[in-house]
Coordinates of C-alpha atoms in Angstrom, one line a residue:
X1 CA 144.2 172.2 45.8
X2 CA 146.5 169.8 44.2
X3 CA 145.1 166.9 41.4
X4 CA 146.8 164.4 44.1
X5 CA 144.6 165.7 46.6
X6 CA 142.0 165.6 44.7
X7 CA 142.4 162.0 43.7
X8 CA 142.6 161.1 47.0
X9 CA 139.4 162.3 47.7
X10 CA 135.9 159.7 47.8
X11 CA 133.4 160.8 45.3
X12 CA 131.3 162.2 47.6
X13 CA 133.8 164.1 48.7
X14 CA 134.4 165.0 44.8
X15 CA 130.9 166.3 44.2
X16 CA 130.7 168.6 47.3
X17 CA 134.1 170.3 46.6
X18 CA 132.6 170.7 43.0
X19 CA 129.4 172.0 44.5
X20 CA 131.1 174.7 47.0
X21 CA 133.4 175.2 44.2
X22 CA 130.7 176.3 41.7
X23 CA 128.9 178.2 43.9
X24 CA 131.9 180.6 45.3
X25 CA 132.6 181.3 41.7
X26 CA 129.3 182.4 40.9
X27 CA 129.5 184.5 44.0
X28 CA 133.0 185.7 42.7
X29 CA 131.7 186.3 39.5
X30 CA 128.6 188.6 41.1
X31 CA 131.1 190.5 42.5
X32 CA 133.4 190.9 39.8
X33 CA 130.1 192.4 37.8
X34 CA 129.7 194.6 41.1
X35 CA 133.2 195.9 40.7
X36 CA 133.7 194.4 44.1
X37 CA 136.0 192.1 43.4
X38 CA 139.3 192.2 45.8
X39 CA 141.1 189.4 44.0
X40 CA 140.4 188.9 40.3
X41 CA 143.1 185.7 40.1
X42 CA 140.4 184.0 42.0
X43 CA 137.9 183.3 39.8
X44 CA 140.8 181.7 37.9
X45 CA 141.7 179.6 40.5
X46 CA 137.8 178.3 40.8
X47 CA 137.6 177.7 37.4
X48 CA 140.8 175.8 37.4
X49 CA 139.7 173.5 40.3
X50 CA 136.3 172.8 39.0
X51 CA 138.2 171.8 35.7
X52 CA 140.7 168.9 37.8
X53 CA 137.4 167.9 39.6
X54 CA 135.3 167.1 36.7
X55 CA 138.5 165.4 35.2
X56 CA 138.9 163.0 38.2
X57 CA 135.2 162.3 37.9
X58 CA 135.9 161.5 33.6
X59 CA 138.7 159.6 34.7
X60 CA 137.0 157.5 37.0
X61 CA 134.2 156.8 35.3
X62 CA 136.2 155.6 32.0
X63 CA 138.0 153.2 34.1
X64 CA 135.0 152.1 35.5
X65 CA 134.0 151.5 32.1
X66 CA 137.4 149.8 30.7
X67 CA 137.5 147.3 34.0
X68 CA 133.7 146.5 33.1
X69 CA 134.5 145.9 29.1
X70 CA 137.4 143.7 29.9
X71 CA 135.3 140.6 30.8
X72 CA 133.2 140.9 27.4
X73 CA 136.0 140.2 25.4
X74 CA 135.8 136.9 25.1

């Protein structure tokens, strides 16, 4: 999934991808323990998303921040 996606996304949307997200990369990582694992670029690919997700989320929340400190500096 693409960071434009991403951002295009609600924030509840956000925190469920993150959820499935974490949760199939635990699952991958089981596996990967299990010597099961069919596709070990996978659990790169999770932890890649899971790192755009939680940056959206920073992202938003600091201009959330910035627009609510811009009426204090008078």
């Amino acid at each position: 999934m693409k960071a434009q996606e991403l951002r295009e996304m609600t924030d509840e949307d956000l925190e469920q991808t993150l959820a499935e997200t974490s949760k199939r990369l635990f699952e991958l990582r089981v596996q990967a323990q299990a010597e099961r694992l069919d596709a070990p670029s996978e659990i790169r690919r999770n932890r890649r998303l899971i790192a755009r997700i939680k940056t959206i989320q920073t992202e938003r929340t600091t201009e959330i921040g910035d627009a609510g400190d811009a009426g204090d500096a008078e």
